[in-house]
Coordinates of N, CA, C and O in Angstrom, one line a residue:
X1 N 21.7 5.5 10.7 CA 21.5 4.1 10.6 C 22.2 3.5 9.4 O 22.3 4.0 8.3
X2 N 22.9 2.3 9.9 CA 23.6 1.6 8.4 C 22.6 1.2 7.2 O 21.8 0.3 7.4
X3 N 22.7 1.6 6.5 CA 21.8 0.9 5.0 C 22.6 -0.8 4.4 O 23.8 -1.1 4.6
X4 N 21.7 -1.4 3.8 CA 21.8 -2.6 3.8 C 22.4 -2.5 2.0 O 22.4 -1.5 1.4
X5 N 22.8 -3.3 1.8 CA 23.6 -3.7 0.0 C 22.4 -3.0 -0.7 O 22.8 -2.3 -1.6
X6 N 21.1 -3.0 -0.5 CA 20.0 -2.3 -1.3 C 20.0 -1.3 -1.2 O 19.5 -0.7 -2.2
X7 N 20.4 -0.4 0.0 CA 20.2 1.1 0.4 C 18.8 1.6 1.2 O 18.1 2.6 1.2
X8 N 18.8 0.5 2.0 CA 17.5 0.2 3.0 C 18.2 0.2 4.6 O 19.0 -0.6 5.1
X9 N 17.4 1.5 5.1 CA 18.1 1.3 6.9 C 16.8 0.3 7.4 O 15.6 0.3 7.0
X10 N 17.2 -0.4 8.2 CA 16.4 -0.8 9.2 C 15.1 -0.3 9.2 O 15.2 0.9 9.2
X11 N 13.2 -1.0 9.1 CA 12.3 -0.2 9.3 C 12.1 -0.2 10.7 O 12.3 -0.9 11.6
X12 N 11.4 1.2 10.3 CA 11.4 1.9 12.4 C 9.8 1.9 11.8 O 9.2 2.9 12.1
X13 N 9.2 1.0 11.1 CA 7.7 0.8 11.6 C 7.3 -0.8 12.2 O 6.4 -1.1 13.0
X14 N 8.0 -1.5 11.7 CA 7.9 -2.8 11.9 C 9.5 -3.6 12.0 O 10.5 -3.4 11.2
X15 N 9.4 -4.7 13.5 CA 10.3 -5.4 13.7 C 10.5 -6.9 13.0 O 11.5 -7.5 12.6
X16 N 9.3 -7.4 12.9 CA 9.4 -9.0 12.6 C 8.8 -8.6 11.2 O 7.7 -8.2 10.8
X17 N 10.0 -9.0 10.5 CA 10.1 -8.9 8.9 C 9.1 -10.3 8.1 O 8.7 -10.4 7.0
X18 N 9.1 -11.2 9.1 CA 8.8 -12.0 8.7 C 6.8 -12.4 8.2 O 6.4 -13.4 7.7
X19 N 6.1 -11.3 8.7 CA 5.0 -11.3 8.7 C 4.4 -9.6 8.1 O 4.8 -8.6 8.6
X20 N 3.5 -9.7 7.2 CA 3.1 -9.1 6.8 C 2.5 -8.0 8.1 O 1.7 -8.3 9.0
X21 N 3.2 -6.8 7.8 CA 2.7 -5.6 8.2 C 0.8 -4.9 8.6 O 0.3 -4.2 9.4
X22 N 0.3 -5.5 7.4 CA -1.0 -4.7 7.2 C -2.0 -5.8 8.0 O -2.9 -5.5 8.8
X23 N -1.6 -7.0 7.9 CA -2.5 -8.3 8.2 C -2.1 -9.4 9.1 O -3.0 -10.2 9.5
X24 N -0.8 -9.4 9.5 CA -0.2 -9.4 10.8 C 0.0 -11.2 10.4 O 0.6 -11.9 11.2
X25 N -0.3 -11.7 9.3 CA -0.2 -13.2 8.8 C 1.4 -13.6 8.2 O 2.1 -12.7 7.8
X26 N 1.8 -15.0 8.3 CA 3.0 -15.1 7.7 C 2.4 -15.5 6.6 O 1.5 -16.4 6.7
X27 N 2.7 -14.9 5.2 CA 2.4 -15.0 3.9 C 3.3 -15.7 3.1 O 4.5 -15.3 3.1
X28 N 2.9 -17.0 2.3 CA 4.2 -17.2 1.6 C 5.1 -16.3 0.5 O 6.0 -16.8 -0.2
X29 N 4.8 -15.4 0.4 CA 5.8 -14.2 -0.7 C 5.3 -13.2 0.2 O 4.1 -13.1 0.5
X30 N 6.2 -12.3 0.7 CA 6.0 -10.9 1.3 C 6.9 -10.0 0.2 O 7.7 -10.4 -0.6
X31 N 6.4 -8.5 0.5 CA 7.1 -7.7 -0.4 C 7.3 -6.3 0.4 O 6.7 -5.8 1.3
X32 N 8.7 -5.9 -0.3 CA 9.3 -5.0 1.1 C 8.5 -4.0 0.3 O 8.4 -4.0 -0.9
X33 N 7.7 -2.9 1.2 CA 7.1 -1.8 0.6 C 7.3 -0.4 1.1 O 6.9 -0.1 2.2
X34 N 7.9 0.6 0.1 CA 8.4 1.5 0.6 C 7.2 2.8 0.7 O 6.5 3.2 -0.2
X35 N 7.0 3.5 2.0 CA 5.9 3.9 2.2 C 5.4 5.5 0.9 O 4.4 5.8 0.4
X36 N 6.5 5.9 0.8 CA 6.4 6.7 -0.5 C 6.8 6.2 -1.7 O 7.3 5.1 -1.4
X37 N 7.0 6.5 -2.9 CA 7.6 5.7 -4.4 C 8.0 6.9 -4.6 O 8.1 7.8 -3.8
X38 N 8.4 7.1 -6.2 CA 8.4 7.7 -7.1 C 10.1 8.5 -6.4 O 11.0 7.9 -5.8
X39 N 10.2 10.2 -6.9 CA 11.1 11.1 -6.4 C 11.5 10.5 -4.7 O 12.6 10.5 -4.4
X40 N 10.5 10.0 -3.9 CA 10.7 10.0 -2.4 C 10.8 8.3 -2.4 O 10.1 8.0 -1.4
X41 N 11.0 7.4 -2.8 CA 11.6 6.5 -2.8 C 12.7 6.0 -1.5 O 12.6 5.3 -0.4
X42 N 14.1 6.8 -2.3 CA 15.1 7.0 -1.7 C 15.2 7.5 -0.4 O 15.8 7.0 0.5
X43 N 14.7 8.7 -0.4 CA 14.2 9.1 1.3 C 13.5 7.6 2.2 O 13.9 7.2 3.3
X44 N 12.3 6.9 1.3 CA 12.4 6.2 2.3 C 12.4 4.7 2.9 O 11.9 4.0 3.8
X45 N 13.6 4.6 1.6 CA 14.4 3.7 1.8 C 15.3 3.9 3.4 O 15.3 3.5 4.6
X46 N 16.0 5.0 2.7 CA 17.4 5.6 3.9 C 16.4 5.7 5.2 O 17.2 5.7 6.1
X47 N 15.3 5.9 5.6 CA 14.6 6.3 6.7 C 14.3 5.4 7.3 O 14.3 5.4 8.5
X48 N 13.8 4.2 6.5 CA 13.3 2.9 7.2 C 11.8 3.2 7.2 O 11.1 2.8 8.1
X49 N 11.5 4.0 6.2 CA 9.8 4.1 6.4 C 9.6 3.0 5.1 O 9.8 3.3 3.9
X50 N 9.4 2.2 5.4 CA 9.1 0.7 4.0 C 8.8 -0.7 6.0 O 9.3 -0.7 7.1
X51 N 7.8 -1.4 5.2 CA 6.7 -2.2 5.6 C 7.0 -3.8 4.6 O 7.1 -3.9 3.4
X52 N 7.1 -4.6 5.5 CA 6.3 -6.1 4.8 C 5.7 -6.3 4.3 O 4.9 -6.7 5.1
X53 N 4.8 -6.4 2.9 CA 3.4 -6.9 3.0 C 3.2 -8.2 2.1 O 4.0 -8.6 1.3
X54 N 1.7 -8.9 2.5 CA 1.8 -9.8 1.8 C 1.8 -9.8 0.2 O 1.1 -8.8 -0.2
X55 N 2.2 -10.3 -0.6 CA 2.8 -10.0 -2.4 C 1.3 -9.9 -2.7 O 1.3 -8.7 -2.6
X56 N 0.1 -10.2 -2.9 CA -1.2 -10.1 -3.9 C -2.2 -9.1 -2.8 O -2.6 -7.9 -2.9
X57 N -2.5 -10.1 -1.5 CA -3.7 -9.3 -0.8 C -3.6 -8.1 -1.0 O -4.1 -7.3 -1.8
X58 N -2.3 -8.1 0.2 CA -2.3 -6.5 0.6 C -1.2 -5.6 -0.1 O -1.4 -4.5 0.4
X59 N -0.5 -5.6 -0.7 CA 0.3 -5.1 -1.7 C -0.2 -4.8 -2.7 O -0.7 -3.7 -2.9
X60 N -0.3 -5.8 -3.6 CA -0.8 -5.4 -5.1 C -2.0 -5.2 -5.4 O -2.4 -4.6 -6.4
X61 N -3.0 -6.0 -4.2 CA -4.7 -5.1 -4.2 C -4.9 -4.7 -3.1 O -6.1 -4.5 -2.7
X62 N -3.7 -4.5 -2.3 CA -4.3 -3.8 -1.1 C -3.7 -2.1 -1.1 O -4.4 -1.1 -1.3
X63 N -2.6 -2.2 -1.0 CA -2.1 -0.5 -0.9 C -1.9 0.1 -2.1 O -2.3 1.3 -2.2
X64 N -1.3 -0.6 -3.2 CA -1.4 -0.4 -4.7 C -2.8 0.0 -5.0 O -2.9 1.2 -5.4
X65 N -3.9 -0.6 -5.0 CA -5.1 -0.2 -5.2 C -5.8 0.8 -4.4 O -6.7 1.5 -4.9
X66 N -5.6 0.8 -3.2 CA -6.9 1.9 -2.4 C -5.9 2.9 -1.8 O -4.8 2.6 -1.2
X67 N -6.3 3.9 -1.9 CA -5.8 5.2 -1.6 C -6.3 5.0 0.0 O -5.4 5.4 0.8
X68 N -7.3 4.7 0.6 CA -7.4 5.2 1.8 C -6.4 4.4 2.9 O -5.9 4.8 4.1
X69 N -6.1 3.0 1.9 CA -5.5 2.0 3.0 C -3.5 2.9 2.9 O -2.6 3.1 3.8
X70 N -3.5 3.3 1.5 CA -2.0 4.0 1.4 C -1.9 5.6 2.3 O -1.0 6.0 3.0
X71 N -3.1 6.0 1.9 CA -2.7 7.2 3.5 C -3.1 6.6 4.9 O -2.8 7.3 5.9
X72 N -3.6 5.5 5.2 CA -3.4 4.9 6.5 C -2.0 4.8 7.0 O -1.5 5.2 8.0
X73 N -1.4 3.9 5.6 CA 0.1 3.9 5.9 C 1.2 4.5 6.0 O 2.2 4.2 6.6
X74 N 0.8 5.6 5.3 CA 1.2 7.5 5.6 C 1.5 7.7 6.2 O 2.7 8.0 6.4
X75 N 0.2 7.8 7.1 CA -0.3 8.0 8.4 C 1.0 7.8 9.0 O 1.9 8.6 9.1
X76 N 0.9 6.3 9.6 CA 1.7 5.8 10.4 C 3.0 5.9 10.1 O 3.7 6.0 11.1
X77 N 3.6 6.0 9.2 CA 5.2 6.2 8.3 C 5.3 7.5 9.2 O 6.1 7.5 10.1
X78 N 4.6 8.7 9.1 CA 4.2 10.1 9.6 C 4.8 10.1 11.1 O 5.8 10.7 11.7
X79 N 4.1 9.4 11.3 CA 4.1 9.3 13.2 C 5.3 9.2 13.4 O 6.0 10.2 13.6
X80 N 5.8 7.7 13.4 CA 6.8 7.2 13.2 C 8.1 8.1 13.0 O 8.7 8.4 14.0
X81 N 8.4 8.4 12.0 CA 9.5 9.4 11.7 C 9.3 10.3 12.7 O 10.1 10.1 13.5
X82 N 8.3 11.4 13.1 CA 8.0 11.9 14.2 C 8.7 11.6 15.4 O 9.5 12.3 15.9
X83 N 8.5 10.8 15.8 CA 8.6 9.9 16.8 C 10.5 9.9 16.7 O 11.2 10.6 17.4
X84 N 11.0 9.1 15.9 CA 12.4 8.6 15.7 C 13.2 9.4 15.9 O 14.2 9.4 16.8
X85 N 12.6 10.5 14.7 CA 13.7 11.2 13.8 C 13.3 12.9 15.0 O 13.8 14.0 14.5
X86 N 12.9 12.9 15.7 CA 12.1 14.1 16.6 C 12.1 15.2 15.9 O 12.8 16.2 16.3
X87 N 11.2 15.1 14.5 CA 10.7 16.1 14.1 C 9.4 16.4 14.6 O 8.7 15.9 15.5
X88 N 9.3 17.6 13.7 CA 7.7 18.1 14.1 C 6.9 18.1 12.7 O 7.2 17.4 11.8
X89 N 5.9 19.0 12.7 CA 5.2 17.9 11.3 C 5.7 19.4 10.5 O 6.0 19.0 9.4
X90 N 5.8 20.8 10.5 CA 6.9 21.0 9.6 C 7.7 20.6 9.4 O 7.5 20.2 8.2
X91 N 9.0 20.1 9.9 CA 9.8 19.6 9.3 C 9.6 18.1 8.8 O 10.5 17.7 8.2
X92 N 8.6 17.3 8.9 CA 8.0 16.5 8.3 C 7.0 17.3 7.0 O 6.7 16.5 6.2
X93 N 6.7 18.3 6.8 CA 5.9 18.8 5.8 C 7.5 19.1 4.3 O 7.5 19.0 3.1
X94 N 8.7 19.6 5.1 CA 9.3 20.0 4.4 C 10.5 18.6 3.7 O 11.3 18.8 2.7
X95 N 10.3 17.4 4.5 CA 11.0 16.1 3.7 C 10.1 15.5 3.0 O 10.6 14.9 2.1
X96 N 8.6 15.4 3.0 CA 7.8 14.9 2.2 C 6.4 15.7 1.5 O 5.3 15.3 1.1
X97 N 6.9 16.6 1.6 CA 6.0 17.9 0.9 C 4.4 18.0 1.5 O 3.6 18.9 1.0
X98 N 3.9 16.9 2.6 CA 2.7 17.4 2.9 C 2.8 16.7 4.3 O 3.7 15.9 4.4
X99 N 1.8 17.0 5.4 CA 1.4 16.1 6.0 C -0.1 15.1 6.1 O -1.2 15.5 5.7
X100 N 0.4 13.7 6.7 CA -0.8 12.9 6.4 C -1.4 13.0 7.4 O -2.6 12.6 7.1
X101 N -1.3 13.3 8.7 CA -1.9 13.3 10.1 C -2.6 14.6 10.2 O -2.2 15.5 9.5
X102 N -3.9 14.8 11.3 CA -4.5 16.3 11.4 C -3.9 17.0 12.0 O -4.3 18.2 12.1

């Protein structure tokens, strides 16, 4: 997939950029969110695993804050690549060091 001037492919979790991912609302400030940070960032920038969300709710007190709602989004980031990229959840265990699904 082509990456954009930021180093962002296209997200293969969500089409309509224009509404918040978690809450399905058009928010006035959305924020692009990449489903891992830190070291894995970059992976998933390049993968297209990064999400809409709204800037305060669901971003900065929503996935930023609760761990259960950030492995929900895991979750789904998980599938997803699965799905795309037709791995299996080793080779999903061995791009992001664990799996989030049972």
């Amino acid at each position: 997939m082509g990456l954009d001037r930021n180093g962002y492919a296209p997200s293969i979790l969500q089409d309509n950029l224009s509404v918040c991912f978690r809450c399905g609302r058009s928010c006035e400030k959305l924020d692009r969110h990449e489903l891992w940070g830190g070291a894995l960032r970059d992976k998933s920038k390049r993968l297209g695993l990064w999400v809409m969300l709204c800037h305060q709710t669901c971003h900065l007190d929503g996935v930023h804050k609760d761990a259960r709602e950030r492995e929900q989004l895991r979750q789904k980031g998980q599938r997803a690549a699965m799905r795309v990229y037709g791995w299996d959840k080793q080779k999903f265990i061995k791009e992001f060091g664990r799996s989030y699904t049972c």
